[in-house]
mmCIF file of C-alpha atoms in Angstrom:
data_model
loop_
_atom_site.group_PDB
_atom_site.id
_atom_site.type_symbol
_atom_site.label_atom_id
_atom_site.label_comp_id
_atom_site.label_asym_id
_atom_site.label_seq_id
_atom_site.Cartn_x
_atom_site.Cartn_y
_atom_site.Cartn_z
ATOM 1 C CA UNK A 7 -149.942 -121.415 -76.685
ATOM 2 C CA UNK A 8 -152.893 -119.206 -77.649
ATOM 3 C CA UNK A 9 -152.775 -117.110 -80.923
ATOM 4 C CA UNK A 10 -154.342 -113.746 -80.468
ATOM 5 C CA UNK A 11 -156.974 -112.827 -83.061
ATOM 6 C CA UNK A 12 -154.939 -109.848 -84.305
ATOM 7 C CA UNK A 13 -151.854 -112.449 -84.812
ATOM 8 C CA UNK A 14 -153.993 -114.852 -86.637
ATOM 9 C CA UNK A 15 -155.440 -112.220 -88.949
ATOM 10 C CA UNK A 16 -151.823 -110.753 -89.597
ATOM 11 C CA UNK A 17 -150.587 -114.382 -90.330
ATOM 12 C CA UNK A 18 -153.560 -114.887 -92.804
ATOM 13 C CA UNK A 19 -152.861 -111.622 -94.348
ATOM 14 C CA UNK A 20 -149.265 -112.481 -94.977
ATOM 15 C CA UNK A 21 -150.237 -115.827 -96.348
ATOM 16 C CA UNK A 22 -152.834 -114.217 -98.746
ATOM 17 C CA UNK A 23 -150.151 -111.597 -99.977
ATOM 18 C CA UNK A 24 -147.649 -114.575 -100.645
ATOM 19 C CA UNK A 25 -150.256 -116.417 -102.668
ATOM 20 C CA UNK A 26 -151.340 -113.169 -104.611
ATOM 21 C CA UNK A 27 -147.594 -112.492 -105.408
ATOM 22 C CA UNK A 28 -147.308 -116.121 -106.759
ATOM 23 C CA UNK A 29 -150.476 -115.520 -108.853
ATOM 24 C CA UNK A 30 -149.427 -112.410 -110.312
ATOM 25 C CA UNK A 31 -145.840 -113.656 -111.140
ATOM 26 C CA UNK A 32 -147.632 -116.593 -113.016
ATOM 27 C CA UNK A 33 -149.539 -114.255 -115.439
ATOM 28 C CA UNK A 34 -148.664 -114.974 -119.112
ATOM 29 C CA UNK A 35 -146.154 -117.627 -118.039
ATOM 30 C CA UNK A 36 -148.159 -120.765 -117.265
ATOM 31 C CA UNK A 37 -151.236 -121.901 -118.986
ATOM 32 C CA UNK A 38 -154.778 -121.554 -117.398
ATOM 33 C CA UNK A 39 -156.128 -119.165 -114.654
ATOM 34 C CA UNK A 40 -155.051 -118.871 -111.056
ATOM 35 C CA UNK A 41 -157.270 -117.638 -108.523
ATOM 36 C CA UNK A 42 -157.181 -117.490 -104.750
ATOM 37 C CA UNK A 43 -160.100 -118.869 -102.695
ATOM 38 C CA UNK A 44 -160.524 -119.585 -98.912
ATOM 39 C CA UNK A 45 -158.862 -123.010 -99.511
ATOM 40 C CA UNK A 46 -155.764 -121.607 -101.179
ATOM 41 C CA UNK A 47 -154.803 -121.247 -104.909
ATOM 42 C CA UNK A 48 -157.039 -122.851 -107.612
ATOM 43 C CA UNK A 49 -155.667 -123.536 -110.986
ATOM 44 C CA UNK A 50 -158.138 -123.938 -114.024
ATOM 45 C CA UNK A 51 -156.488 -125.417 -116.887
ATOM 46 C CA UNK A 52 -158.925 -124.155 -119.359
ATOM 47 C CA UNK A 53 -157.929 -124.033 -122.941
ATOM 48 C CA UNK A 54 -157.862 -120.685 -124.725
ATOM 49 C CA UNK A 55 -160.549 -120.216 -127.428
ATOM 50 C CA UNK A 56 -163.486 -122.507 -128.225
ATOM 51 C CA UNK A 57 -166.713 -122.661 -126.533
ATOM 52 C CA UNK A 58 -165.540 -121.180 -123.314
ATOM 53 C CA UNK A 59 -164.588 -117.617 -124.784
ATOM 54 C CA UNK A 60 -167.193 -117.745 -127.364
ATOM 55 C CA UNK A 61 -169.905 -118.008 -124.804
ATOM 56 C CA UNK A 62 -168.394 -115.285 -122.595
ATOM 57 C CA UNK A 63 -168.188 -113.049 -125.662
ATOM 58 C CA UNK A 64 -171.933 -113.641 -126.690
ATOM 59 C CA UNK A 65 -173.020 -113.071 -123.311
ATOM 60 C CA UNK A 66 -170.967 -109.789 -122.952
ATOM 61 C CA UNK A 67 -172.278 -108.305 -126.221
ATOM 62 C CA UNK A 68 -175.844 -109.435 -125.532
ATOM 63 C CA UNK A 69 -175.772 -107.689 -122.193
ATOM 64 C CA UNK A 70 -174.396 -104.524 -123.500
ATOM 65 C CA UNK A 71 -176.965 -104.194 -126.092
ATOM 66 C CA UNK A 72 -179.540 -103.935 -123.208
ATOM 67 C CA UNK A 73 -177.475 -101.972 -120.630
ATOM 68 C CA UNK A 74 -177.261 -98.169 -120.550
ATOM 69 C CA UNK A 75 -174.134 -96.591 -121.855
ATOM 70 C CA UNK A 76 -172.374 -96.028 -118.227
ATOM 71 C CA UNK A 77 -172.319 -99.743 -117.752
ATOM 72 C CA UNK A 78 -170.445 -102.517 -119.600
ATOM 73 C CA UNK A 79 -170.214 -106.297 -119.553
ATOM 74 C CA UNK A 80 -166.383 -106.540 -119.056
ATOM 75 C CA UNK A 81 -164.559 -109.701 -119.969
ATOM 76 C CA UNK A 82 -160.916 -108.581 -119.561
ATOM 77 C CA UNK A 83 -158.635 -107.878 -116.579
ATOM 78 C CA UNK A 84 -158.102 -106.993 -113.855
ATOM 79 C CA UNK A 85 -159.220 -109.411 -110.942
ATOM 80 C CA UNK A 86 -161.716 -108.846 -108.402
ATOM 81 C CA UNK A 87 -160.184 -108.904 -104.997
ATOM 82 C CA UNK A 88 -161.107 -108.811 -101.355
ATOM 83 C CA UNK A 89 -157.813 -108.890 -99.483
ATOM 84 C CA UNK A 90 -159.473 -108.936 -95.892
ATOM 85 C CA UNK A 91 -161.573 -112.167 -96.877
ATOM 86 C CA UNK A 92 -158.415 -113.600 -98.694
ATOM 87 C CA UNK A 93 -160.219 -113.976 -101.937
ATOM 88 C CA UNK A 94 -159.122 -112.961 -105.612
ATOM 89 C CA UNK A 95 -161.301 -114.009 -108.426
ATOM 90 C CA UNK A 96 -161.382 -113.415 -112.277
ATOM 91 C CA UNK A 97 -164.955 -113.427 -113.474
ATOM 92 C CA UNK A 98 -165.299 -114.417 -117.085
ATOM 93 C CA UNK A 99 -167.723 -111.460 -117.572
ATOM 94 C CA UNK A 100 -168.378 -108.842 -114.931
ATOM 95 C CA UNK A 101 -171.262 -106.068 -115.014
ATOM 96 C CA UNK A 102 -169.686 -103.030 -113.781
ATOM 97 C CA UNK A 103 -169.769 -99.076 -114.269
ATOM 98 C CA UNK A 104 -166.999 -97.620 -116.493
ATOM 99 C CA UNK A 105 -166.167 -95.468 -113.436
ATOM 100 C CA UNK A 106 -165.720 -98.394 -111.116
ATOM 101 C CA UNK A 107 -163.455 -100.133 -113.681
ATOM 102 C CA UNK A 108 -161.252 -97.176 -114.070
ATOM 103 C CA UNK A 109 -158.966 -97.828 -111.029
ATOM 104 C CA UNK A 110 -155.567 -98.879 -110.425
ATOM 105 C CA UNK A 111 -154.868 -102.563 -109.503
ATOM 106 C CA UNK A 112 -157.888 -104.971 -108.632
ATOM 107 C CA UNK A 113 -161.531 -104.223 -108.663
ATOM 108 C CA UNK A 114 -163.598 -103.802 -105.439
ATOM 109 C CA UNK A 115 -166.078 -106.691 -105.571
ATOM 110 C CA UNK A 116 -168.726 -104.480 -103.884
ATOM 111 C CA UNK A 117 -168.796 -102.362 -107.215
ATOM 112 C CA UNK A 118 -169.505 -105.439 -109.514
ATOM 113 C CA UNK A 119 -173.291 -105.579 -110.391
ATOM 114 C CA UNK A 120 -172.968 -109.050 -111.582
ATOM 115 C CA UNK A 121 -170.477 -111.890 -112.107
ATOM 116 C CA UNK A 122 -170.823 -114.283 -114.879
ATOM 117 C CA UNK A 123 -168.863 -117.349 -115.169
ATOM 118 C CA UNK A 124 -168.654 -120.043 -118.172
ATOM 119 C CA UNK A 125 -168.048 -123.344 -116.610
ATOM 120 C CA UNK A 126 -164.660 -124.865 -117.490
ATOM 121 C CA UNK A 127 -164.784 -128.527 -118.525
ATOM 122 C CA UNK A 128 -161.308 -128.953 -116.779
ATOM 123 C CA UNK A 129 -162.671 -127.758 -113.237
ATOM 124 C CA UNK A 130 -166.484 -127.227 -113.003
ATOM 125 C CA UNK A 131 -166.323 -127.406 -109.212
ATOM 126 C CA UNK A 132 -164.659 -124.037 -109.322
ATOM 127 C CA UNK A 133 -167.655 -122.432 -110.740
ATOM 128 C CA UNK A 134 -170.534 -124.453 -109.272
ATOM 129 C CA UNK A 135 -169.336 -124.833 -105.649
ATOM 130 C CA UNK A 136 -166.251 -122.541 -104.719
ATOM 131 C CA UNK A 137 -167.485 -119.364 -106.593
ATOM 132 C CA UNK A 138 -170.998 -120.107 -105.575
ATOM 133 C CA UNK A 139 -169.696 -119.673 -101.878
ATOM 134 C CA UNK A 140 -167.072 -116.780 -102.644
ATOM 135 C CA UNK A 141 -169.036 -114.345 -104.629
ATOM 136 C CA UNK A 142 -171.642 -113.729 -101.795
ATOM 137 C CA UNK A 143 -168.919 -113.552 -99.401
ATOM 138 C CA UNK A 144 -167.291 -110.743 -101.102
ATOM 139 C CA UNK A 145 -170.685 -108.969 -101.760
ATOM 140 C CA UNK A 146 -171.386 -109.532 -105.508
ATOM 141 C CA UNK A 147 -175.150 -109.435 -105.596
ATOM 142 C CA UNK A 148 -175.703 -111.383 -108.856
ATOM 143 C CA UNK A 149 -173.725 -114.625 -109.929
ATOM 144 C CA UNK A 150 -174.795 -116.141 -113.372
ATOM 145 C CA UNK A 151 -173.350 -119.539 -114.612
ATOM 146 C CA UNK A 152 -173.284 -120.726 -117.972
ATOM 147 C CA UNK A 153 -172.527 -124.590 -118.414
ATOM 148 C CA UNK A 154 -171.459 -125.642 -122.019
ATOM 149 C CA UNK A 155 -171.070 -129.244 -120.824
ATOM 150 C CA UNK A 156 -174.872 -129.452 -120.115
ATOM 151 C CA UNK A 157 -176.366 -126.517 -122.040
ATOM 152 C CA UNK A 158 -177.855 -125.355 -118.655
ATOM 153 C CA UNK A 159 -177.140 -122.599 -116.139
ATOM 154 C CA UNK A 160 -178.502 -120.724 -113.219
ATOM 155 C CA UNK A 161 -178.548 -117.307 -111.772
ATOM 156 C CA UNK A 162 -178.170 -116.716 -108.057
ATOM 157 C CA UNK A 163 -179.191 -113.697 -106.150
ATOM 158 C CA UNK A 164 -180.533 -112.381 -102.834
ATOM 159 C CA UNK A 165 -177.415 -112.623 -100.426
ATOM 160 C CA UNK A 166 -178.473 -113.494 -96.897
ATOM 161 C CA UNK A 167 -176.574 -114.601 -93.684
ATOM 162 C CA UNK A 168 -176.336 -118.221 -92.936
ATOM 163 C CA UNK A 169 -174.365 -120.057 -90.228
ATOM 164 C CA UNK A 170 -171.703 -120.698 -92.833
ATOM 165 C CA UNK A 171 -171.447 -117.162 -93.964
ATOM 166 C CA UNK A 172 -173.302 -115.111 -96.570
ATOM 167 C CA UNK A 173 -175.134 -117.197 -99.343
ATOM 168 C CA UNK A 174 -177.323 -116.761 -102.173
ATOM 169 C CA UNK A 175 -181.059 -117.367 -101.076
ATOM 170 C CA UNK A 176 -182.590 -117.620 -104.657
ATOM 171 C CA UNK A 177 -181.357 -119.766 -107.649
ATOM 172 C CA UNK A 178 -183.292 -119.701 -111.011
ATOM 173 C CA UNK A 179 -181.949 -122.482 -113.276
ATOM 174 C CA UNK A 180 -182.289 -122.362 -117.218
ATOM 175 C CA UNK A 181 -181.576 -124.263 -120.077
ATOM 176 C CA UNK A 182 -179.983 -123.014 -123.379
ATOM 177 C CA UNK A 183 -182.574 -121.678 -125.626
ATOM 178 C CA UNK A 184 -184.502 -120.026 -122.862
ATOM 179 C CA UNK A 185 -184.204 -116.205 -122.021
ATOM 180 C CA UNK A 186 -182.398 -115.400 -118.821
ATOM 181 C CA UNK A 187 -182.414 -112.447 -116.604
ATOM 182 C CA UNK A 188 -179.136 -111.162 -115.199
ATOM 183 C CA UNK A 189 -179.662 -108.393 -112.679
ATOM 184 C CA UNK A 190 -181.996 -105.972 -114.651
ATOM 185 C CA UNK A 191 -181.450 -107.298 -118.144
ATOM 186 C CA UNK A 192 -182.848 -110.284 -120.135
ATOM 187 C CA UNK A 193 -180.763 -111.866 -122.832
ATOM 188 C CA UNK A 194 -181.310 -114.875 -125.174
ATOM 189 C CA UNK A 195 -179.140 -117.903 -124.684
ATOM 190 C CA UNK A 196 -179.880 -119.398 -128.251
ATOM 191 C CA UNK A 197 -176.927 -120.479 -130.179
ATOM 192 C CA UNK A 198 -174.554 -120.629 -127.327
ATOM 193 C CA UNK A 199 -171.912 -123.307 -127.999
ATOM 194 C CA UNK A 200 -171.472 -126.620 -126.199
ATOM 195 C CA UNK A 201 -168.263 -128.519 -125.421
ATOM 196 C CA UNK A 202 -167.475 -131.600 -127.627
ATOM 197 C CA UNK A 203 -166.145 -134.650 -125.988
ATOM 198 C CA UNK A 204 -162.626 -133.530 -127.122
ATOM 199 C CA UNK A 205 -163.019 -129.933 -125.989
ATOM 200 C CA UNK A 206 -161.900 -128.536 -122.816
#
């Protein structure tokens, strides 16, 4: 039996909506963060507080000191969602205009200027592998990664087509202590916390 492309798209859309309903039903009831990627639901068992949130707060504040008033480096809800691609993500920090944030429901990823992730000790592949694939796929032009495990990071830009789908063409690595440029704004990475062996 052959499945028509329209039937396959409808089935994929139904599966995505089922996963989204599950993820939304877990808000504030289960620990960690649930997101939807091409492979299905990913669960990041990050613990609240500590180096992860402190890093996100520092990056957000440092960016906002450099940005014009009509933009913010937002580190709250809602999610970034591209239903046709079957992807729903929750960046630790997103650079976005106030007007684009002021919407009901999820954020259109194509309005996000930059997504910033702080690598979780419990699931680093989510930030270094799957988000590195998903963010260009849904049109986020700049992706910055801060890794408290190693005191390093990277900024990825310049989306271009590849046989496997859109990917970032340019990667600039940095180490904590260096200045880093995210989109149009350069911030310091000094005094960012690192994970301890017993932290997560």
